């Protein structure tokens, strides 16, 4: 975060500077993490080929890979569709997504904190702890998103005005942001569910859930809603995605929950 303003404004590199800052941060972070991991003795260098470990690394990372890939594709399709309705809608989508991202990023970080707890206790066959940790993480995350949604809804106009002065963009941004706030709390359960499935070895279910929100549901709904309601269909897109992905997460977690009870 510190490198972004330095490279963008101090070094006057603009948006290219933001890219350089991100790349530099990733490289430095990797070196620091590697150094302390080897120093503490938690990791030892072993070049032997282990099929089982390779499988778990690739299969475990697949949900994240698919999520990132499908999100990029979804963003491209959204921009192409939104461009039909003018530059103001495109700008409004950017503004509203950046504001709502504040809450979403915190929620993702919170759910990622559940990962090591889930993996270690599941590996140790302490399934009740996995269930307790899941409930606690999902409940607190959802409560946080409820408060975030209320604040973003109430102060949506003021927040949008900090990013643009265009009256039309402000009006559209506020509408989109408020629509997102209505179903924002559903994202908490979805995010934690994805981490649960990924860390208990349910790789296929985790992959399907990961691509559901921005892929399986997003792509058809984008064209259906925009076809039925034109520009307003794009306003409705996020709430529909949140509800459908939440329903799928509930269905998958219920199946996993039953397996815990049997164990």
PDB file of C-alpha atoms in Angstrom:
ATOM      1  CA  UNK A   1       0.000   0.000   0.000  1.00  0.00           C
ATOM      2  CA  UNK A   2       2.876   2.377   0.760  1.00  0.00           C
ATOM      3  CA  UNK A   3       4.508   1.716  -2.611  1.00  0.00           C
ATOM      4  CA  UNK A   4       1.354   2.631  -4.557  1.00  0.00           C
ATOM      5  CA  UNK A   5       1.337   6.395  -3.807  1.00  0.00           C
ATOM      6  CA  UNK A   6       5.147   6.536  -3.938  1.00  0.00           C
ATOM      7  CA  UNK A   7       5.379   5.067  -7.429  1.00  0.00           C
ATOM      8  CA  UNK A   8       2.177   6.644  -8.740  1.00  0.00           C
ATOM      9  CA  UNK A   9       2.699  10.201  -7.504  1.00  0.00           C
ATOM     10  CA  UNK A  10       6.215  10.694  -6.123  1.00  0.00           C
ATOM     11  CA  UNK A  11       7.880   8.910  -9.053  1.00  0.00           C
ATOM     12  CA  UNK A  12       5.070  10.072 -11.393  1.00  0.00           C
ATOM     13  CA  UNK A  13       4.535   6.658 -12.984  1.00  0.00           C
ATOM     14  CA  UNK A  14       0.729   6.820 -12.827  1.00  0.00           C
ATOM     15  CA  UNK A  15      -1.222   3.593 -13.225  1.00  0.00           C
ATOM     16  CA  UNK A  16       1.895   1.789 -14.425  1.00  0.00           C
ATOM     17  CA  UNK A  17       3.418   2.651 -11.052  1.00  0.00           C
ATOM     18  CA  UNK A  18       0.536   0.863  -9.320  1.00  0.00           C
ATOM     19  CA  UNK A  19       1.394  -2.251 -11.314  1.00  0.00           C
ATOM     20  CA  UNK A  20       5.070  -1.981 -10.413  1.00  0.00           C
ATOM     21  CA  UNK A  21       4.136  -1.463  -6.756  1.00  0.00           C
ATOM     22  CA  UNK A  22       1.989  -4.597  -6.718  1.00  0.00           C
ATOM     23  CA  UNK A  23       4.716  -6.655  -8.402  1.00  0.00           C
ATOM     24  CA  UNK A  24       7.399  -5.351  -6.037  1.00  0.00           C
ATOM     25  CA  UNK A  25       5.231  -6.031  -2.991  1.00  0.00           C
ATOM     26  CA  UNK A  26       4.574  -9.612  -4.096  1.00  0.00           C
ATOM     27  CA  UNK A  27       8.279 -10.304  -4.718  1.00  0.00           C
ATOM     28  CA  UNK A  28       9.453  -8.754  -1.442  1.00  0.00           C
ATOM     29  CA  UNK A  29       6.688 -10.520   0.481  1.00  0.00           C
ATOM     30  CA  UNK A  30       7.683 -13.878  -1.010  1.00  0.00           C
ATOM     31  CA  UNK A  31      11.335 -13.411  -0.057  1.00  0.00           C
ATOM     32  CA  UNK A  32      10.467 -12.329   3.496  1.00  0.00           C
ATOM     33  CA  UNK A  33       8.061 -15.243   3.981  1.00  0.00           C
ATOM     34  CA  UNK A  34      10.571 -17.741   2.576  1.00  0.00           C
ATOM     35  CA  UNK A  35      13.382 -16.390   4.758  1.00  0.00           C
ATOM     36  CA  UNK A  36      11.472 -16.621   8.039  1.00  0.00           C
ATOM     37  CA  UNK A  37       9.959 -20.005   7.148  1.00  0.00           C
ATOM     38  CA  UNK A  38      13.385 -21.571   6.579  1.00  0.00           C
ATOM     39  CA  UNK A  39      14.920 -19.715   9.525  1.00  0.00           C
ATOM     40  CA  UNK A  40      12.357 -21.054  12.004  1.00  0.00           C
ATOM     41  CA  UNK A  41      12.829 -24.596  10.731  1.00  0.00           C
ATOM     42  CA  UNK A  42       9.191 -25.021   9.706  1.00  0.00           C
ATOM     43  CA  UNK A  43      10.192 -25.806   6.128  1.00  0.00           C
ATOM     44  CA  UNK A  44      13.001 -28.013   4.855  1.00  0.00           C
ATOM     45  CA  UNK A  45      14.136 -28.152   1.239  1.00  0.00           C
ATOM     46  CA  UNK A  46      13.229 -31.474  -0.366  1.00  0.00           C
ATOM     47  CA  UNK A  47      13.423 -31.912  -4.137  1.00  0.00           C
ATOM     48  CA  UNK A  48      11.991 -35.443  -4.154  1.00  0.00           C
ATOM     49  CA  UNK A  49       8.918 -35.848  -6.368  1.00  0.00           C
ATOM     50  CA  UNK A  50       5.873 -36.779  -4.291  1.00  0.00           C
ATOM     51  CA  UNK A  51       2.719 -37.447  -6.323  1.00  0.00           C
ATOM     52  CA  UNK A  52       0.370 -37.186  -3.364  1.00  0.00           C
ATOM     53  CA  UNK A  53       1.733 -33.825  -2.264  1.00  0.00           C
ATOM     54  CA  UNK A  54       1.705 -32.504  -5.829  1.00  0.00           C
ATOM     55  CA  UNK A  55      -1.933 -33.563  -6.137  1.00  0.00           C
ATOM     56  CA  UNK A  56      -2.973 -31.809  -2.916  1.00  0.00           C
ATOM     57  CA  UNK A  57      -1.050 -28.660  -3.869  1.00  0.00           C
ATOM     58  CA  UNK A  58      -2.649 -28.458  -7.321  1.00  0.00           C
ATOM     59  CA  UNK A  59      -6.124 -29.580  -6.247  1.00  0.00           C
ATOM     60  CA  UNK A  60      -6.087 -27.366  -3.157  1.00  0.00           C
ATOM     61  CA  UNK A  61      -5.014 -24.341  -5.171  1.00  0.00           C
ATOM     62  CA  UNK A  62      -7.473 -24.949  -8.000  1.00  0.00           C
ATOM     63  CA  UNK A  63     -10.416 -23.107  -6.341  1.00  0.00           C
ATOM     64  CA  UNK A  64      -8.301 -19.960  -5.946  1.00  0.00           C
ATOM     65  CA  UNK A  65      -6.991 -20.260  -9.507  1.00  0.00           C
ATOM     66  CA  UNK A  66     -10.488 -20.670 -10.919  1.00  0.00           C
ATOM     67  CA  UNK A  67     -11.840 -17.836  -8.777  1.00  0.00           C
ATOM     68  CA  UNK A  68      -9.211 -15.389 -10.023  1.00  0.00           C
ATOM     69  CA  UNK A  69      -9.541 -16.514 -13.644  1.00  0.00           C
ATOM     70  CA  UNK A  70     -13.322 -16.424 -13.804  1.00  0.00           C
ATOM     71  CA  UNK A  71     -13.441 -13.058 -12.014  1.00  0.00           C
ATOM     72  CA  UNK A  72     -11.257 -11.517 -14.738  1.00  0.00           C
ATOM     73  CA  UNK A  73     -13.488 -12.956 -17.461  1.00  0.00           C
ATOM     74  CA  UNK A  74     -16.618 -11.784 -15.638  1.00  0.00           C
ATOM     75  CA  UNK A  75     -15.235  -8.249 -15.339  1.00  0.00           C
ATOM     76  CA  UNK A  76     -14.505  -8.122 -19.070  1.00  0.00           C
ATOM     77  CA  UNK A  77     -18.022  -9.308 -19.940  1.00  0.00           C
ATOM     78  CA  UNK A  78     -19.567  -6.868 -17.458  1.00  0.00           C
ATOM     79  CA  UNK A  79     -17.666  -3.926 -18.945  1.00  0.00           C
ATOM     80  CA  UNK A  80     -18.614  -4.917 -22.496  1.00  0.00           C
ATOM     81  CA  UNK A  81     -22.292  -5.157 -21.535  1.00  0.00           C
ATOM     82  CA  UNK A  82     -22.284  -1.979 -19.433  1.00  0.00           C
ATOM     83  CA  UNK A  83     -20.567  -0.019 -22.217  1.00  0.00           C
ATOM     84  CA  UNK A  84     -23.781  -0.305 -24.250  1.00  0.00           C
ATOM     85  CA  UNK A  85     -25.492   1.987 -21.749  1.00  0.00           C
ATOM     86  CA  UNK A  86     -22.854   4.706 -21.651  1.00  0.00           C
ATOM     87  CA  UNK A  87     -19.665   5.759 -19.904  1.00  0.00           C
ATOM     88  CA  UNK A  88     -21.497   6.879 -16.773  1.00  0.00           C
ATOM     89  CA  UNK A  89     -22.562   3.320 -15.957  1.00  0.00           C
ATOM     90  CA  UNK A  90     -19.021   2.046 -16.498  1.00  0.00           C
ATOM     91  CA  UNK A  91     -17.646   4.710 -14.169  1.00  0.00           C
ATOM     92  CA  UNK A  92     -20.378   4.015 -11.605  1.00  0.00           C
ATOM     93  CA  UNK A  93     -19.579   0.297 -11.554  1.00  0.00           C
ATOM     94  CA  UNK A  94     -15.942   1.100 -10.827  1.00  0.00           C
ATOM     95  CA  UNK A  95     -16.790   3.578  -8.071  1.00  0.00           C
ATOM     96  CA  UNK A  96     -19.331   1.335  -6.328  1.00  0.00           C
ATOM     97  CA  UNK A  97     -17.092  -1.736  -6.520  1.00  0.00           C
ATOM     98  CA  UNK A  98     -14.164   0.115  -4.966  1.00  0.00           C
ATOM     99  CA  UNK A  99     -16.275   1.317  -2.064  1.00  0.00           C
ATOM    100  CA  UNK A 100     -17.897  -2.063  -1.393  1.00  0.00           C
ATOM    101  CA  UNK A 101     -14.492  -3.741  -1.743  1.00  0.00           C
ATOM    102  CA  UNK A 102     -13.526  -2.244   1.631  1.00  0.00           C
ATOM    103  CA  UNK A 103     -16.013  -4.536   3.379  1.00  0.00           C
ATOM    104  CA  UNK A 104     -15.457  -7.498   1.072  1.00  0.00           C
ATOM    105  CA  UNK A 105     -11.664  -7.480   1.461  1.00  0.00           C
ATOM    106  CA  UNK A 106     -11.926  -7.447   5.256  1.00  0.00           C
ATOM    107  CA  UNK A 107     -14.387 -10.342   5.084  1.00  0.00           C
ATOM    108  CA  UNK A 108     -12.076 -12.339   2.812  1.00  0.00           C
ATOM    109  CA  UNK A 109      -9.177 -11.729   5.197  1.00  0.00           C
ATOM    110  CA  UNK A 110     -11.341 -12.857   8.116  1.00  0.00           C
ATOM    111  CA  UNK A 111     -12.369 -16.044   6.315  1.00  0.00           C
ATOM    112  CA  UNK A 112      -8.757 -16.777   5.349  1.00  0.00           C
ATOM    113  CA  UNK A 113      -7.871 -16.674   9.034  1.00  0.00           C
ATOM    114  CA  UNK A 114     -10.217 -19.639   9.426  1.00  0.00           C
ATOM    115  CA  UNK A 115      -8.132 -21.725   6.994  1.00  0.00           C
ATOM    116  CA  UNK A 116      -5.270 -22.904   9.269  1.00  0.00           C
ATOM    117  CA  UNK A 117      -7.656 -23.593  12.153  1.00  0.00           C
ATOM    118  CA  UNK A 118      -9.886 -25.645   9.883  1.00  0.00           C
ATOM    119  CA  UNK A 119      -7.056 -27.581   8.225  1.00  0.00           C
ATOM    120  CA  UNK A 120      -5.177 -28.423  11.433  1.00  0.00           C
ATOM    121  CA  UNK A 121      -8.237 -29.563  13.370  1.00  0.00           C
ATOM    122  CA  UNK A 122      -9.622 -31.535  10.452  1.00  0.00           C
ATOM    123  CA  UNK A 123      -6.259 -33.235   9.999  1.00  0.00           C
ATOM    124  CA  UNK A 124      -6.234 -33.998  13.728  1.00  0.00           C
ATOM    125  CA  UNK A 125      -9.748 -35.490  13.448  1.00  0.00           C
ATOM    126  CA  UNK A 126     -11.128 -32.854  15.810  1.00  0.00           C
ATOM    127  CA  UNK A 127     -14.261 -32.358  13.743  1.00  0.00           C
ATOM    128  CA  UNK A 128     -16.271 -30.638  16.465  1.00  0.00           C
ATOM    129  CA  UNK A 129     -13.652 -27.878  16.568  1.00  0.00           C
ATOM    130  CA  UNK A 130     -13.941 -27.451  12.809  1.00  0.00           C
ATOM    131  CA  UNK A 131     -17.694 -27.023  13.200  1.00  0.00           C
ATOM    132  CA  UNK A 132     -17.338 -24.570  16.084  1.00  0.00           C
ATOM    133  CA  UNK A 133     -14.715 -22.519  14.250  1.00  0.00           C
ATOM    134  CA  UNK A 134     -16.855 -22.446  11.110  1.00  0.00           C
ATOM    135  CA  UNK A 135     -19.926 -21.257  13.012  1.00  0.00           C
ATOM    136  CA  UNK A 136     -17.980 -18.564  14.866  1.00  0.00           C
ATOM    137  CA  UNK A 137     -16.230 -17.300  11.727  1.00  0.00           C
ATOM    138  CA  UNK A 138     -19.432 -17.244   9.676  1.00  0.00           C
ATOM    139  CA  UNK A 139     -21.497 -15.545  12.400  1.00  0.00           C
ATOM    140  CA  UNK A 140     -18.958 -12.824  13.214  1.00  0.00           C
ATOM    141  CA  UNK A 141     -18.260 -12.256   9.515  1.00  0.00           C
ATOM    142  CA  UNK A 142     -21.969 -11.916   8.761  1.00  0.00           C
ATOM    143  CA  UNK A 143     -22.486  -9.504  11.669  1.00  0.00           C
ATOM    144  CA  UNK A 144     -19.589  -7.397  10.390  1.00  0.00           C
ATOM    145  CA  UNK A 145     -21.112  -7.308   6.902  1.00  0.00           C
ATOM    146  CA  UNK A 146     -24.515  -6.341   8.313  1.00  0.00           C
ATOM    147  CA  UNK A 147     -23.004  -3.295  10.034  1.00  0.00           C
ATOM    148  CA  UNK A 148     -20.892  -2.541   6.957  1.00  0.00           C
ATOM    149  CA  UNK A 149     -23.948  -2.743   4.712  1.00  0.00           C
ATOM    150  CA  UNK A 150     -25.890  -0.364   6.962  1.00  0.00           C
ATOM    151  CA  UNK A 151     -23.054   2.173   7.025  1.00  0.00           C
ATOM    152  CA  UNK A 152     -22.416   1.961   3.286  1.00  0.00           C
ATOM    153  CA  UNK A 153     -26.140   2.286   2.555  1.00  0.00           C
ATOM    154  CA  UNK A 154     -26.666   5.284   4.830  1.00  0.00           C
ATOM    155  CA  UNK A 155     -23.515   7.125   3.760  1.00  0.00           C
ATOM    156  CA  UNK A 156     -23.450   5.926   0.148  1.00  0.00           C
ATOM    157  CA  UNK A 157     -23.966   9.410  -1.269  1.00  0.00           C
ATOM    158  CA  UNK A 158     -21.151  10.935   0.789  1.00  0.00           C
ATOM    159  CA  UNK A 159     -18.761   8.074   0.023  1.00  0.00           C
ATOM    160  CA  UNK A 160     -19.403   8.219  -3.714  1.00  0.00           C
ATOM    161  CA  UNK A 161     -18.838  11.980  -3.767  1.00  0.00           C
ATOM    162  CA  UNK A 162     -15.306  11.450  -2.447  1.00  0.00           C
ATOM    163  CA  UNK A 163     -14.487   9.603  -5.680  1.00  0.00           C
ATOM    164  CA  UNK A 164     -16.351  11.576  -8.355  1.00  0.00           C
ATOM    165  CA  UNK A 165     -18.076  14.916  -8.877  1.00  0.00           C
ATOM    166  CA  UNK A 166     -20.114  13.888 -11.920  1.00  0.00           C
ATOM    167  CA  UNK A 167     -23.805  14.150 -10.976  1.00  0.00           C
ATOM    168  CA  UNK A 168     -24.953  11.289 -13.226  1.00  0.00           C
ATOM    169  CA  UNK A 169     -22.160   8.974 -12.067  1.00  0.00           C
ATOM    170  CA  UNK A 170     -22.967   9.800  -8.436  1.00  0.00           C
ATOM    171  CA  UNK A 171     -26.645   8.967  -8.926  1.00  0.00           C
ATOM    172  CA  UNK A 172     -25.954   5.617 -10.629  1.00  0.00           C
ATOM    173  CA  UNK A 173     -23.170   4.695  -8.188  1.00  0.00           C
ATOM    174  CA  UNK A 174     -25.413   5.277  -5.182  1.00  0.00           C
ATOM    175  CA  UNK A 175     -28.146   3.083  -6.670  1.00  0.00           C
ATOM    176  CA  UNK A 176     -25.727   0.241  -7.446  1.00  0.00           C
ATOM    177  CA  UNK A 177     -24.004   0.479  -4.058  1.00  0.00           C
ATOM    178  CA  UNK A 178     -27.296   0.404  -2.167  1.00  0.00           C
ATOM    179  CA  UNK A 179     -28.438  -2.622  -4.151  1.00  0.00           C
ATOM    180  CA  UNK A 180     -25.201  -4.381  -3.193  1.00  0.00           C
ATOM    181  CA  UNK A 181     -25.726  -3.497   0.468  1.00  0.00           C
ATOM    182  CA  UNK A 182     -29.100  -5.263   0.594  1.00  0.00           C
ATOM    183  CA  UNK A 183     -27.544  -8.707   0.099  1.00  0.00           C
ATOM    184  CA  UNK A 184     -24.008  -8.013   1.313  1.00  0.00           C
ATOM    185  CA  UNK A 185     -24.410 -10.040   4.566  1.00  0.00           C
ATOM    186  CA  UNK A 186     -24.952 -13.220   2.508  1.00  0.00           C
ATOM    187  CA  UNK A 187     -21.361 -13.017   1.264  1.00  0.00           C
ATOM    188  CA  UNK A 188     -19.992 -13.855   4.719  1.00  0.00           C
ATOM    189  CA  UNK A 189     -21.358 -17.390   4.790  1.00  0.00           C
ATOM    190  CA  UNK A 190     -20.344 -17.920   1.160  1.00  0.00           C
ATOM    191  CA  UNK A 191     -16.722 -16.872   1.780  1.00  0.00           C
ATOM    192  CA  UNK A 192     -16.271 -19.041   4.876  1.00  0.00           C
ATOM    193  CA  UNK A 193     -17.969 -22.002   3.185  1.00  0.00           C
ATOM    194  CA  UNK A 194     -15.502 -21.814   0.318  1.00  0.00           C
ATOM    195  CA  UNK A 195     -12.593 -21.927   2.778  1.00  0.00           C
ATOM    196  CA  UNK A 196     -14.161 -24.844   4.655  1.00  0.00           C
ATOM    197  CA  UNK A 197     -14.572 -27.010   1.561  1.00  0.00           C
ATOM    198  CA  UNK A 198     -11.110 -26.163   0.305  1.00  0.00           C
ATOM    199  CA  UNK A 199      -9.396 -27.073   3.574  1.00  0.00           C
ATOM    200  CA  UNK A 200     -11.158 -30.359   4.285  1.00  0.00           C
ATOM    201  CA  UNK A 201     -10.213 -31.789   0.910  1.00  0.00           C
ATOM    202  CA  UNK A 202     -13.539 -31.262  -0.878  1.00  0.00           C
ATOM    203  CA  UNK A 203     -11.692 -29.819  -3.851  1.00  0.00           C
ATOM    204  CA  UNK A 204     -14.379 -30.363  -6.494  1.00  0.00           C
ATOM    205  CA  UNK A 205     -17.104 -28.815  -4.354  1.00  0.00           C
ATOM    206  CA  UNK A 206     -14.800 -25.922  -3.441  1.00  0.00           C
ATOM    207  CA  UNK A 207     -13.968 -25.322  -7.109  1.00  0.00           C
ATOM    208  CA  UNK A 208     -17.635 -25.341  -8.137  1.00  0.00           C
ATOM    209  CA  UNK A 209     -18.542 -22.956  -5.317  1.00  0.00           C
ATOM    210  CA  UNK A 210     -15.620 -20.669  -6.169  1.00  0.00           C
ATOM    211  CA  UNK A 211     -16.702 -20.212  -9.794  1.00  0.00           C
ATOM    212  CA  UNK A 212     -20.433 -20.107  -9.052  1.00  0.00           C
ATOM    213  CA  UNK A 213     -20.675 -16.458  -8.042  1.00  0.00           C
ATOM    214  CA  UNK A 214     -18.626 -14.953 -10.873  1.00  0.00           C
ATOM    215  CA  UNK A 215     -19.097 -17.705 -13.441  1.00  0.00           C
ATOM    216  CA  UNK A 216     -21.906 -20.252 -13.268  1.00  0.00           C
ATOM    217  CA  UNK A 217     -24.464 -17.680 -12.093  1.00  0.00           C
ATOM    218  CA  UNK A 218     -22.842 -14.453 -13.272  1.00  0.00           C
ATOM    219  CA  UNK A 219     -22.552 -15.041 -17.017  1.00  0.00           C
ATOM    220  CA  UNK A 220     -26.138 -16.180 -17.737  1.00  0.00           C
ATOM    221  CA  UNK A 221     -27.653 -13.670 -15.290  1.00  0.00           C
ATOM    222  CA  UNK A 222     -25.693 -10.808 -16.846  1.00  0.00           C
ATOM    223  CA  UNK A 223     -27.352 -11.365 -20.203  1.00  0.00           C
ATOM    224  CA  UNK A 224     -30.762 -12.392 -18.857  1.00  0.00           C
ATOM    225  CA  UNK A 225     -31.167  -9.406 -16.517  1.00  0.00           C
ATOM    226  CA  UNK A 226     -29.708  -6.855 -18.933  1.00  0.00           C
ATOM    227  CA  UNK A 227     -31.933  -8.291 -21.677  1.00  0.00           C
ATOM    228  CA  UNK A 228     -35.054  -8.009 -19.527  1.00  0.00           C
ATOM    229  CA  UNK A 229     -34.382  -4.760 -17.669  1.00  0.00           C
ATOM    230  CA  UNK A 230     -31.599  -3.138 -19.753  1.00  0.00           C
ATOM    231  CA  UNK A 231     -29.406  -0.905 -17.559  1.00  0.00           C
ATOM    232  CA  UNK A 232     -31.393  -1.671 -14.397  1.00  0.00           C
ATOM    233  CA  UNK A 233     -30.673  -5.353 -14.889  1.00  0.00           C
ATOM    234  CA  UNK A 234     -27.023  -4.627 -14.140  1.00  0.00           C
ATOM    235  CA  UNK A 235     -28.093  -2.939 -10.898  1.00  0.00           C
ATOM    236  CA  UNK A 236     -29.883  -6.161  -9.914  1.00  0.00           C
ATOM    237  CA  UNK A 237     -27.019  -8.451 -10.899  1.00  0.00           C
ATOM    238  CA  UNK A 238     -25.070  -8.430  -7.631  1.00  0.00           C
ATOM    239  CA  UNK A 239     -28.046  -9.097  -5.326  1.00  0.00           C
ATOM    240  CA  UNK A 240     -29.096 -12.065  -7.471  1.00  0.00           C
ATOM    241  CA  UNK A 241     -25.546 -13.437  -7.427  1.00  0.00           C
ATOM    242  CA  UNK A 242     -25.287 -13.088  -3.649  1.00  0.00           C
ATOM    243  CA  UNK A 243     -28.555 -14.928  -3.022  1.00  0.00           C
ATOM    244  CA  UNK A 244     -27.872 -17.783  -5.459  1.00  0.00           C
ATOM    245  CA  UNK A 245     -24.281 -18.331  -4.332  1.00  0.00           C
ATOM    246  CA  UNK A 246     -25.426 -18.253  -0.696  1.00  0.00           C
ATOM    247  CA  UNK A 247     -28.054 -20.910  -1.440  1.00  0.00           C
ATOM    248  CA  UNK A 248     -25.460 -23.121  -3.146  1.00  0.00           C
ATOM    249  CA  UNK A 249     -23.068 -22.683  -0.202  1.00  0.00           C
ATOM    250  CA  UNK A 250     -25.799 -23.710   2.254  1.00  0.00           C
ATOM    251  CA  UNK A 251     -26.556 -26.813   0.179  1.00  0.00           C
ATOM    252  CA  UNK A 252     -22.899 -27.874   0.026  1.00  0.00           C
ATOM    253  CA  UNK A 253     -22.134 -27.179   3.686  1.00  0.00           C
ATOM    254  CA  UNK A 254     -25.194 -29.163   4.770  1.00  0.00           C
ATOM    255  CA  UNK A 255     -23.860 -32.193   2.894  1.00  0.00           C
ATOM    256  CA  UNK A 256     -20.452 -31.817   4.541  1.00  0.00           C
ATOM    257  CA  UNK A 257     -22.081 -31.266   7.951  1.00  0.00           C
ATOM    258  CA  UNK A 258     -23.863 -34.605   7.679  1.00  0.00           C
ATOM    259  CA  UNK A 259     -20.545 -36.339   7.015  1.00  0.00           C
ATOM    260  CA  UNK A 260     -19.132 -34.767  10.205  1.00  0.00           C
ATOM    261  CA  UNK A 261     -22.035 -36.170  12.193  1.00  0.00           C
ATOM    262  CA  UNK A 262     -21.499 -39.656  10.726  1.00  0.00           C
ATOM    263  CA  UNK A 263     -17.800 -39.516  11.618  1.00  0.00           C
TER     264      UNK A 263
END
